[in-house]
Short mmCIF file of C-alpha atoms and ligand atoms in Angstrom, two decimals:
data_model
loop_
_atom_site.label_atom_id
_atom_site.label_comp_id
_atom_site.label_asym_id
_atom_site.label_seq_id
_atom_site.Cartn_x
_atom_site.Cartn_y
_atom_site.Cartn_z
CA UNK A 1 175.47 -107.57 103.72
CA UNK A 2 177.87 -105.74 105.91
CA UNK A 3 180.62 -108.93 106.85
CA UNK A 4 182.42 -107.66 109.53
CA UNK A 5 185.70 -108.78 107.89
CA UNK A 6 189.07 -110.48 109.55
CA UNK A 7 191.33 -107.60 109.28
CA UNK A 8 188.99 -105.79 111.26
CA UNK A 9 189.88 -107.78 114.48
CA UNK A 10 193.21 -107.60 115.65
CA UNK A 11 194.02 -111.38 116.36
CA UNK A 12 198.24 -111.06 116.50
CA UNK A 13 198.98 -114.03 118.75
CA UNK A 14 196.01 -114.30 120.13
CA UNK A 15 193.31 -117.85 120.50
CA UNK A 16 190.87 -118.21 118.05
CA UNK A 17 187.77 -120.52 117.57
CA UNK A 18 187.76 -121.32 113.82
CA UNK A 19 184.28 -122.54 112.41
CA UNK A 20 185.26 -124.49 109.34
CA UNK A 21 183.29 -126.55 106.96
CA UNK A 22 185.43 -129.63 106.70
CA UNK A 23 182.03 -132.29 105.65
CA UNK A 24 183.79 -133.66 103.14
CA UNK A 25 182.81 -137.13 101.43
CA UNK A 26 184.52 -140.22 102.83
CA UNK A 27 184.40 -143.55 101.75
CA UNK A 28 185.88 -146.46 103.41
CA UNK A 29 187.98 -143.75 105.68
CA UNK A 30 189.32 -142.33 102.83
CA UNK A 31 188.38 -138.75 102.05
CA UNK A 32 187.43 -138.56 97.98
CA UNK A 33 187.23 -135.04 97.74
CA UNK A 34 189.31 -132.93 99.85
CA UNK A 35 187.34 -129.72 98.02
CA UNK A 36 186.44 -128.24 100.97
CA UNK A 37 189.47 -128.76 103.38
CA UNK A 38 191.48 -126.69 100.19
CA UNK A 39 188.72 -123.74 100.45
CA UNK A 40 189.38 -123.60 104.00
CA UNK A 41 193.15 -122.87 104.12
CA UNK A 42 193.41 -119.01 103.24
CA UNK A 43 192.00 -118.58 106.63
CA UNK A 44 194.19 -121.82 108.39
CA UNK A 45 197.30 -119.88 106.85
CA UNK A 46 196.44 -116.48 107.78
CA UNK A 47 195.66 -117.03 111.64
CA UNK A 48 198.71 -119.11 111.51
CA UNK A 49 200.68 -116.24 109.84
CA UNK A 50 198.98 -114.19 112.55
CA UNK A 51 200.83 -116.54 114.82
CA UNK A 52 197.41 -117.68 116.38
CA UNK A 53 196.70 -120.57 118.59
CA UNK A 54 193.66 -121.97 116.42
CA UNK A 55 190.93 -124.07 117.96
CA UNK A 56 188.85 -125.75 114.14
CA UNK A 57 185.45 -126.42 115.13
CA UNK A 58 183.54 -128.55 112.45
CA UNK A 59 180.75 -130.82 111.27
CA UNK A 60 180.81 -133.99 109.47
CA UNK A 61 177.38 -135.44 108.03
CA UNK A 62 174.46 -136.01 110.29
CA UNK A 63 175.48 -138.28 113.28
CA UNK A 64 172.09 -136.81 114.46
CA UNK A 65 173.90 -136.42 118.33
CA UNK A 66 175.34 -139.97 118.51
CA UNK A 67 178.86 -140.85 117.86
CA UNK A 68 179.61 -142.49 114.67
CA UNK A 69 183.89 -143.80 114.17
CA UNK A 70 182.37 -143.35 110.32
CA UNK A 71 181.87 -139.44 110.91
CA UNK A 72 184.86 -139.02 113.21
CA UNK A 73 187.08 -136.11 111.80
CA UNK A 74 189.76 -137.82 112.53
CA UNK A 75 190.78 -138.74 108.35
CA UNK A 76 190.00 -134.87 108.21
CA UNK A 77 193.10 -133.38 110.70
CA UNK A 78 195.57 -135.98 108.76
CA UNK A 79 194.58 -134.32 105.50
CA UNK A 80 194.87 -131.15 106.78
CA UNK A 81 198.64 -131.71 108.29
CA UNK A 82 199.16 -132.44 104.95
CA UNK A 83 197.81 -129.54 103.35
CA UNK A 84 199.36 -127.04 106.25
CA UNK A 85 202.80 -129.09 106.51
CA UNK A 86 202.61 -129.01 110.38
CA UNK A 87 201.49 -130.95 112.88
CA UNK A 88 197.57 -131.44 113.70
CA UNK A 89 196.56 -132.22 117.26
CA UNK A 90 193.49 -133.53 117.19
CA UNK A 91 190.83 -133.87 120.40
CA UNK A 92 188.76 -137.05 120.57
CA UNK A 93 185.68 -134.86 121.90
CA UNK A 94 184.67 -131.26 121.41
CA UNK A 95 182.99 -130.96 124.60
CA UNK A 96 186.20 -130.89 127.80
CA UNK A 97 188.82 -129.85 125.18
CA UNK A 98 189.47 -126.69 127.24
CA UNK A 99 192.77 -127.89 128.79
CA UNK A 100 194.15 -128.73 125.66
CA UNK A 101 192.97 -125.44 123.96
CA UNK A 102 194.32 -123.74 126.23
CA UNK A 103 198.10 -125.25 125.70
CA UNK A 104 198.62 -124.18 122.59
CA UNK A 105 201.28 -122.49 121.53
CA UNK A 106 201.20 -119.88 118.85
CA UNK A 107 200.91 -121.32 115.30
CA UNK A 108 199.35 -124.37 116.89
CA UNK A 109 196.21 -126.28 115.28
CA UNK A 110 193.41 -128.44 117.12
CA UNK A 111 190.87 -130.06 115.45
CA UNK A 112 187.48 -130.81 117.78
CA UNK A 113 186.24 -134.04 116.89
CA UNK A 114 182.67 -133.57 114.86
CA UNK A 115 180.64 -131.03 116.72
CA UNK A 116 177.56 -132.87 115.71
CA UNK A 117 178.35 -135.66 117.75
CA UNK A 118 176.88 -133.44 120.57
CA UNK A 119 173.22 -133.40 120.12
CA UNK A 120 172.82 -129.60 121.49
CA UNK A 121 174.93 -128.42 118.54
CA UNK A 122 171.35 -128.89 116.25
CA UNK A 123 169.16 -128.80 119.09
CA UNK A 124 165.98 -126.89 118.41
CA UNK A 125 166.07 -125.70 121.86
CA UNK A 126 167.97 -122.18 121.96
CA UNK A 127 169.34 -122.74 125.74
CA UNK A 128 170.87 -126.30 125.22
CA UNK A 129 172.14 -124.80 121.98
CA UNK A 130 173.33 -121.72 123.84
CA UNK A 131 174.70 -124.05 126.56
CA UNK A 132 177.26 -125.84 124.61
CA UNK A 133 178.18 -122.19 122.54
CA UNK A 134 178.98 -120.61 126.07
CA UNK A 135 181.52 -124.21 126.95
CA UNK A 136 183.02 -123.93 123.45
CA UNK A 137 183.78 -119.75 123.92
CA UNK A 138 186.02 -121.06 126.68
CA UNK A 139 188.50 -122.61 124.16
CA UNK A 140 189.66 -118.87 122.43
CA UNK A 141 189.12 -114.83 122.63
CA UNK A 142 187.83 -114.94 119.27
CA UNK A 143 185.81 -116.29 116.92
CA UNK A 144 186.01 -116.71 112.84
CA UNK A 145 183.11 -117.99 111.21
CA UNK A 146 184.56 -119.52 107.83
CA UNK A 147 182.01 -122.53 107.49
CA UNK A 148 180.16 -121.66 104.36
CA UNK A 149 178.51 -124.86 104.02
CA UNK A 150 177.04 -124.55 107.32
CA UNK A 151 175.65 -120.88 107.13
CA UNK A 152 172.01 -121.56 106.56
CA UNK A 153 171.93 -123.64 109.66
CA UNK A 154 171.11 -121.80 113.07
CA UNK A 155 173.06 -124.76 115.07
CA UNK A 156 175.36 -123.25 118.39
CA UNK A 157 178.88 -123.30 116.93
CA UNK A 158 177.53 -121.19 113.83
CA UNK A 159 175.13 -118.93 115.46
CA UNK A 160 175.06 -118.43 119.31
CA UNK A 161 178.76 -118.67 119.63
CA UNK A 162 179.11 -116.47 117.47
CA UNK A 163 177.29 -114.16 119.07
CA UNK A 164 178.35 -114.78 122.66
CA UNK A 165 182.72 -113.53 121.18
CA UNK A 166 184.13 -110.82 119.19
CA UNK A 167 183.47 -112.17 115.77
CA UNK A 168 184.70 -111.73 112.03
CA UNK A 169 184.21 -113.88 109.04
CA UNK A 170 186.56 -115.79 107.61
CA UNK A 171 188.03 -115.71 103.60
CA UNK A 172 186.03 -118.27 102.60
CA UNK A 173 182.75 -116.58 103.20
CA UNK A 174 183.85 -113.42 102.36
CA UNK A 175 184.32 -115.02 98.51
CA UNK A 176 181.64 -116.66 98.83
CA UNK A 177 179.65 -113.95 99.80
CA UNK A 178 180.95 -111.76 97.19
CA UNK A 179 180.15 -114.31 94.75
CA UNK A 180 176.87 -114.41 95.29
CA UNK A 181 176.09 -110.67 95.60
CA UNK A 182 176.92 -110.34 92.00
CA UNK A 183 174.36 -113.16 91.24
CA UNK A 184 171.74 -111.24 92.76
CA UNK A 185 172.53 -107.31 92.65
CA UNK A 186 172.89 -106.38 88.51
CA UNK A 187 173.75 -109.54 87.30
CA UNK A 188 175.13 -109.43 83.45
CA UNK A 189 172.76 -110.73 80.84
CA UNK A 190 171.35 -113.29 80.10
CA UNK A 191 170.97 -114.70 83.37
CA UNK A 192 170.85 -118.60 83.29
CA UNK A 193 170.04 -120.79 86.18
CA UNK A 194 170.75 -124.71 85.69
CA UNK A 195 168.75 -126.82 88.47
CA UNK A 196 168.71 -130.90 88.68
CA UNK A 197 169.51 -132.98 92.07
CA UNK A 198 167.07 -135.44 93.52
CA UNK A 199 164.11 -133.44 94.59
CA UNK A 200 162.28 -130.07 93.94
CA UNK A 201 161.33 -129.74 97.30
CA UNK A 202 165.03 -128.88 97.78
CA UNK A 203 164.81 -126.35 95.00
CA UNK A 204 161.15 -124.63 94.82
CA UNK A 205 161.88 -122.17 96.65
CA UNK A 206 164.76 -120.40 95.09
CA UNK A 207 163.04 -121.65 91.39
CA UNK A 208 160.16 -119.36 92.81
CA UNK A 209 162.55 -116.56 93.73
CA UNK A 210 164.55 -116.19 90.90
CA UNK A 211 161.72 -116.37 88.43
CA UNK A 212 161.68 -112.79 88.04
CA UNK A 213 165.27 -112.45 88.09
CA UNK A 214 166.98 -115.18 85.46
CA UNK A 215 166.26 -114.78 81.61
CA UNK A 216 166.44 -118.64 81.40
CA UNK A 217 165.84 -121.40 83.55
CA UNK A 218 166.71 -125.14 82.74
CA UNK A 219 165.86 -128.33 84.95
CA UNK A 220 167.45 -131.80 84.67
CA UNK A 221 168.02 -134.30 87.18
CA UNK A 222 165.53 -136.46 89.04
CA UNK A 223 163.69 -133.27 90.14
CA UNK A 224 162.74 -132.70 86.19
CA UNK A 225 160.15 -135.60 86.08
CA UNK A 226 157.73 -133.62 88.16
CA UNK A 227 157.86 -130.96 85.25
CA UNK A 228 157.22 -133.14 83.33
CA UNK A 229 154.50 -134.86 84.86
CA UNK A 230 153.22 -131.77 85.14
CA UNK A 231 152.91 -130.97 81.40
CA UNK A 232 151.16 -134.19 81.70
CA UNK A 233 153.71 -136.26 80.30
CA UNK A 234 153.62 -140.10 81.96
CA UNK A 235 157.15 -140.52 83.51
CA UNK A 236 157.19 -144.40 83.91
CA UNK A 237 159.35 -145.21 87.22
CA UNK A 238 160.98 -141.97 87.18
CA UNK A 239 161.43 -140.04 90.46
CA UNK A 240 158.19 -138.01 91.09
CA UNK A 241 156.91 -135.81 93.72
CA UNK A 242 153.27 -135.66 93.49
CA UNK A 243 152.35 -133.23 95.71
CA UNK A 244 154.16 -130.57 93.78
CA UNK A 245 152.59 -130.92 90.65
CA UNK A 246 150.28 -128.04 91.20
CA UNK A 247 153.14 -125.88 92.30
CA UNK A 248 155.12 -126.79 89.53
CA UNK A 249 152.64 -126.70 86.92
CA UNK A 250 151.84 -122.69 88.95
CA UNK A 251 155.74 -122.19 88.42
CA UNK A 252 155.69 -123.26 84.13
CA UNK A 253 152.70 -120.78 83.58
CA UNK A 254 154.35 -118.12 85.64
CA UNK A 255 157.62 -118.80 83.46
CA UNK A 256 155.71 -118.07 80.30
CA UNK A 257 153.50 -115.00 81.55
CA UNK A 258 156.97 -112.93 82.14
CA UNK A 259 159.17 -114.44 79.43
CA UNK A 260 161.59 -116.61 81.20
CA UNK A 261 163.07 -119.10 78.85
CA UNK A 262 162.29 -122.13 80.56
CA UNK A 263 164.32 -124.89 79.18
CA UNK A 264 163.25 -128.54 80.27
CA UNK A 265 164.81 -131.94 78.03
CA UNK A 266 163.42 -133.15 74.87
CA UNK A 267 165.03 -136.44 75.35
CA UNK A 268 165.44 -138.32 78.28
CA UNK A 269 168.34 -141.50 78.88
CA UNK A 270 165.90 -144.45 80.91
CA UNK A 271 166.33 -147.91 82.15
CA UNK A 272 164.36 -150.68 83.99
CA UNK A 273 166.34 -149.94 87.35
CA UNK A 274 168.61 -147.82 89.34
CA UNK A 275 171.70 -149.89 88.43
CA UNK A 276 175.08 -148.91 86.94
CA UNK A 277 175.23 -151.25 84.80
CA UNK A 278 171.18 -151.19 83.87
CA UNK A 279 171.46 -150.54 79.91
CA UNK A 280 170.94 -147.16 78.83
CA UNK A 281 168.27 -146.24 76.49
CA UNK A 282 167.25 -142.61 74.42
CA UNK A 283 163.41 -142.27 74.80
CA UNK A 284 161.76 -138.99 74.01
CA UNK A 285 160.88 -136.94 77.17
CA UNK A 286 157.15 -137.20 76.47
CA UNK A 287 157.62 -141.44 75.72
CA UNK A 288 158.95 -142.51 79.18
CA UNK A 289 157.80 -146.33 78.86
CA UNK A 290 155.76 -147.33 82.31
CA UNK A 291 158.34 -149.61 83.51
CA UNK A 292 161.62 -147.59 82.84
CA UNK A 293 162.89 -144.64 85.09
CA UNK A 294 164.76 -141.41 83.48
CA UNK A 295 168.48 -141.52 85.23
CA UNK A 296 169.74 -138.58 83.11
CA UNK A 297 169.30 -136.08 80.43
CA UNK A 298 169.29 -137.08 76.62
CA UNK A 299 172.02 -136.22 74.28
CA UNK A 300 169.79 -133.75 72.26
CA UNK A 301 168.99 -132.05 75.67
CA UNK A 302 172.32 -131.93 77.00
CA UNK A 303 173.38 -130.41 74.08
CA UNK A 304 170.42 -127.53 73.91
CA UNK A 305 171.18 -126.72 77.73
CA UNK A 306 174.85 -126.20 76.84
CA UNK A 307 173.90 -123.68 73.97
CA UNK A 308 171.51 -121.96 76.27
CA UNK A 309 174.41 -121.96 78.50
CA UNK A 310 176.87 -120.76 76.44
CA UNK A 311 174.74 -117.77 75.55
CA UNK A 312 174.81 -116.25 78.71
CA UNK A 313 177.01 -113.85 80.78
CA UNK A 314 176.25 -115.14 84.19
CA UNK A 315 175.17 -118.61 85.08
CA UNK A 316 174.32 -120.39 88.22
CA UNK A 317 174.06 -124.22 88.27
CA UNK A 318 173.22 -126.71 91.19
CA UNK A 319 172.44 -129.97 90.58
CA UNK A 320 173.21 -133.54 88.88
CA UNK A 321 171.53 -134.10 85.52
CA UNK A 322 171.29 -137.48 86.02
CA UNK A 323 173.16 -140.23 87.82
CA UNK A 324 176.26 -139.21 87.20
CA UNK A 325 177.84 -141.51 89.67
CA UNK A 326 176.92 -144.23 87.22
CA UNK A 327 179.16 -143.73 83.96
CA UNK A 328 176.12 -144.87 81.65
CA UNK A 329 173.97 -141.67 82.75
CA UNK A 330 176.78 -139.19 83.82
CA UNK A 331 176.65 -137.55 80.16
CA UNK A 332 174.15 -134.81 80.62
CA UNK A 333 176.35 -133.65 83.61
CA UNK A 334 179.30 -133.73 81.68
CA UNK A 335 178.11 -131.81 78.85
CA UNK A 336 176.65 -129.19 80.86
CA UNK A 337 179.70 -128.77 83.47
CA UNK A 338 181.91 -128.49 80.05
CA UNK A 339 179.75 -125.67 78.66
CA UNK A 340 180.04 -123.99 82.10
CA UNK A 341 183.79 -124.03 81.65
CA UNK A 342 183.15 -122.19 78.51
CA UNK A 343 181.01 -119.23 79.66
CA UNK A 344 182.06 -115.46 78.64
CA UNK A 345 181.19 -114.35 82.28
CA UNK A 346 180.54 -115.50 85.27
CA UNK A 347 180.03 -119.64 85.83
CA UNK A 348 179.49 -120.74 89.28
CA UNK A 349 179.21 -124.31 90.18
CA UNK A 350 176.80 -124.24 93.78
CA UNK A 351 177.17 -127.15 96.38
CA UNK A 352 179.73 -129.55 97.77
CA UNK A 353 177.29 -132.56 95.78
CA UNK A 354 177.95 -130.41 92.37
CA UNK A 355 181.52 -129.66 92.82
CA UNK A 356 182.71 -133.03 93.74
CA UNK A 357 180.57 -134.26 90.84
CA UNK A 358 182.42 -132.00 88.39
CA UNK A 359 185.93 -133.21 90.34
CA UNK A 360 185.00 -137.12 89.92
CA UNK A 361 183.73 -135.91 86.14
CA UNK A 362 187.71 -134.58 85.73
CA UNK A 363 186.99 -131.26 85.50
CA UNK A 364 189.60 -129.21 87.29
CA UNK A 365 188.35 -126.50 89.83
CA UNK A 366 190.38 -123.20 88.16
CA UNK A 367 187.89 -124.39 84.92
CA UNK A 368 185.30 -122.59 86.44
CA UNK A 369 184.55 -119.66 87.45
CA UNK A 370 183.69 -120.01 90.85
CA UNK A 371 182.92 -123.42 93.10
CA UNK A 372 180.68 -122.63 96.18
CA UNK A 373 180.98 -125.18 98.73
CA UNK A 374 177.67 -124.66 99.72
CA UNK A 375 174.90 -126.24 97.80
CA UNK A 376 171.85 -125.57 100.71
CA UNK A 377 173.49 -122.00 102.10
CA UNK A 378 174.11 -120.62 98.19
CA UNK A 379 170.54 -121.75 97.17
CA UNK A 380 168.92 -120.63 100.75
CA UNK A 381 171.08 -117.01 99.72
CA UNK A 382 169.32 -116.95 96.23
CA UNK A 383 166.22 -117.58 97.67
CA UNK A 384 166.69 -114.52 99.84
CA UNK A 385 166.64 -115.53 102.77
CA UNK A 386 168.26 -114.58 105.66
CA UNK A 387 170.85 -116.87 106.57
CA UNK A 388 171.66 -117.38 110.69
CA UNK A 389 175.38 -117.93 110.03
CA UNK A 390 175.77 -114.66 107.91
CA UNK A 391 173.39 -112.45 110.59
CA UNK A 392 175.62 -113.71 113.53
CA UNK A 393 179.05 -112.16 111.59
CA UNK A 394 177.35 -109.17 110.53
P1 AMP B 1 170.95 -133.28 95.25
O1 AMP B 1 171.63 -133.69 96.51
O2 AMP B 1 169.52 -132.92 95.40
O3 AMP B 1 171.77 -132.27 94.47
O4 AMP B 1 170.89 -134.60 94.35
C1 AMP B 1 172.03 -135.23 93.89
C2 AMP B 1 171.67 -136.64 93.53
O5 AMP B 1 170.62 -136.65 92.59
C3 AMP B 1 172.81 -137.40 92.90
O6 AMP B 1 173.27 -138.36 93.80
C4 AMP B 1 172.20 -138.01 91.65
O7 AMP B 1 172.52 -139.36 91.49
C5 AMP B 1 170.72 -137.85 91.89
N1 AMP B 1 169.95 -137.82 90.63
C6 AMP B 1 170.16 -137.02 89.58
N2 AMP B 1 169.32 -137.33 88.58
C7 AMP B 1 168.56 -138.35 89.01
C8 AMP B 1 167.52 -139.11 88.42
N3 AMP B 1 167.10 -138.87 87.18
N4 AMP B 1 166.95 -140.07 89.16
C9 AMP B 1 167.39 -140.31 90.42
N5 AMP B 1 168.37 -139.64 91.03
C10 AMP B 1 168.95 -138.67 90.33
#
């Protein structure tokens, strides 16, 4: 994919629109991982090296067009004063912010408030889409395109505004980018791919593209119970979606006609409801009682999927285990982020879910090999597809 990169624009001292994926999680107004703020700086710091006025577009969750004081970005620009060491300004609207884009002064940072607080930002309609891209290309001369997490989505400040100003991406995709190319040109063998989350719908398609590529495969998370329905095991009150069964059960003989280690749990850690403090219990994977669901990976499991891990020269993982936001059923996560940290090769944790997981877990981000913050854009990439975000900088 040829990026066209930031030092091939000349932006000394000039405006510059910013796309950055600051969707970070907050809780009570209080941000509780500031992963992807961090991952956006290089760029910050270079444009304001560059002595740029900088105009930070960005999304927050899925206000869905209305304005929601628990999505405002607001908790976002303090964070990143902090992180820069200068003063934020931030606009209260992204829509009539042209007046104040245009006072800035050179090294100067405003942050719009979330973008998807305007509805034609996701519209599926390519003119009211186009129509706010062609108000917000009034703000700067230039556009950088840095928001990984956002890549996959064809929404106006990632796509058509891109299009409608000279254009370059920013650091942060470039590494991502480059991370990902060397997960699916040549990667080093074996080729593991760890998968868990809530749902396989999220996931088929990239299980059913890198089939052919990974020497082993292991699921987890909620989204292993339809494997394991499908192998005919009953899977109580576990998390189930029926009409993939077929698929998946297409996907497990497909596994075995080309040789791919596929590597589902022996033992499964249930209880009687989705509680945190619901008590734990070891059951084998094919004894799920009817009235328990499976919140996590057994022991035995977790333990197999970190020597299958361990074994391998590059390895992708996305996904929970298990609940791992309840301490009772956050072990098969643990286990398998640890074994990650202890790959001879390339590790790379996928997702802003995954990575703040392995932050709340205690794991530090340098313990890894690389931390995507894009959990849909990374798996969309390794499905192949072509990605609107990445064709716009191109
Ligand atoms: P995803 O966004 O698809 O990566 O899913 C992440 C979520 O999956 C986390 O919030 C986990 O709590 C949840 N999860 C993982 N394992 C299970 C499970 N066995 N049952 C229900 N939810 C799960």
């Amino acid at each position: 994919m040829g990026l066209k990169k930031l030092s091939e624009l000349n932006l000394q001292s000039h405006r510059v629109l910013l796309r950055c994926d600051l969707n970070v999680p907050i809780k009570d107004g209080v941000i509780t991982d500031d992963g992807r703020i961090v991952a956006s700086m290089s760029t910050i710091k270079k444009l304001v090296a560059a002595n740029c006025s900088i105009v930070i577009v960005a999304h927050l969750g899925r206000p869905k067009g209305q304005r929601k004081s628990e999505m405002s970005l607001r908790p976002v620009a303090e964070r990143l004063e902090k992180l820069i060491g200068t003063s934020v300004i931030f606009s209260e609207s992204a829509l009539g912010a042209s007046e104040l884009a245009m006072s800035l002064k050179p090294k100067q940072i405003l942050l719009l408030e979330n973008i998807r607080f305007e509805e034609s930002e996701t519209s599926k309609d390519d003119n009211e889409r186009l129509k706010l891209a062609k108000e917000l290309s009034t703000y700067a001369d230039y556009y950088v395109g840095d928001g990984f997490g956002a890549v996959h989505r064809k929404h106006a400040s990632v796509f058509e505004l891109a299009n409608l100003m000279p254009h370059a991406a920013g650091d942060l995709i470039a590494n991502e980018v480059e991370v990902l190319e060397k997960l699916t040109k040549n990667p080093s063998r074996p080729y593991g791919v760890v998968l868990g989350g809530a749902k396989v719908s999220d996931k088929i398609g990239v299980i059913s593209n890198l089939l052919e590529k990974v020497d082993v495969l292991a699921i987890g998370g909620g989204m292993v119970f339809t494997f394991l329905a499908a192998k005919g095991f009953s899977i109580g009150k576990s998390l189930v979606e029926v009409d993939l069964i077929e698929t998946v059960k297409e996907l497990i003989t497909r596994a075995d006609q080309i040789g791919v280690k596929l590597v589902l749990p022996e033992d499964i850690v249930v209880a009687a409801e989705f509680t945190a403090d619901s008590a734990p219990m070891i059951v084998r994977a094919d004894q799920i009682p009817e009235d328990m669901m499976g919140l996590d990976i057994g022991p035995n499991s977790a333990n197999i999927f970190a020597l299958e891990i361990k074994k391998c020269k590059t390895v992708f993982w996305n996904g929970p285990m298990g609940v791992f936001e309840f301490p009772n059923f956050a072990n098969g996560t643990r286990v398998i982020a640890q074994a990650l940290t202890k790959v001879d090769g390339i590790a790379v944790v996928g997702g802003g879910d995954s990575a703040a997981a392995v932050r709340k877990l205690g794991f530090a981000d340098q313990d890894f090999g690389y931390i995507s913050t894009g959990g849909g854009a990374s798996l969309e990439y390794l499905e192949g597809k072509e990605l609107p975000g990445l064709m716009a900088l191109s």
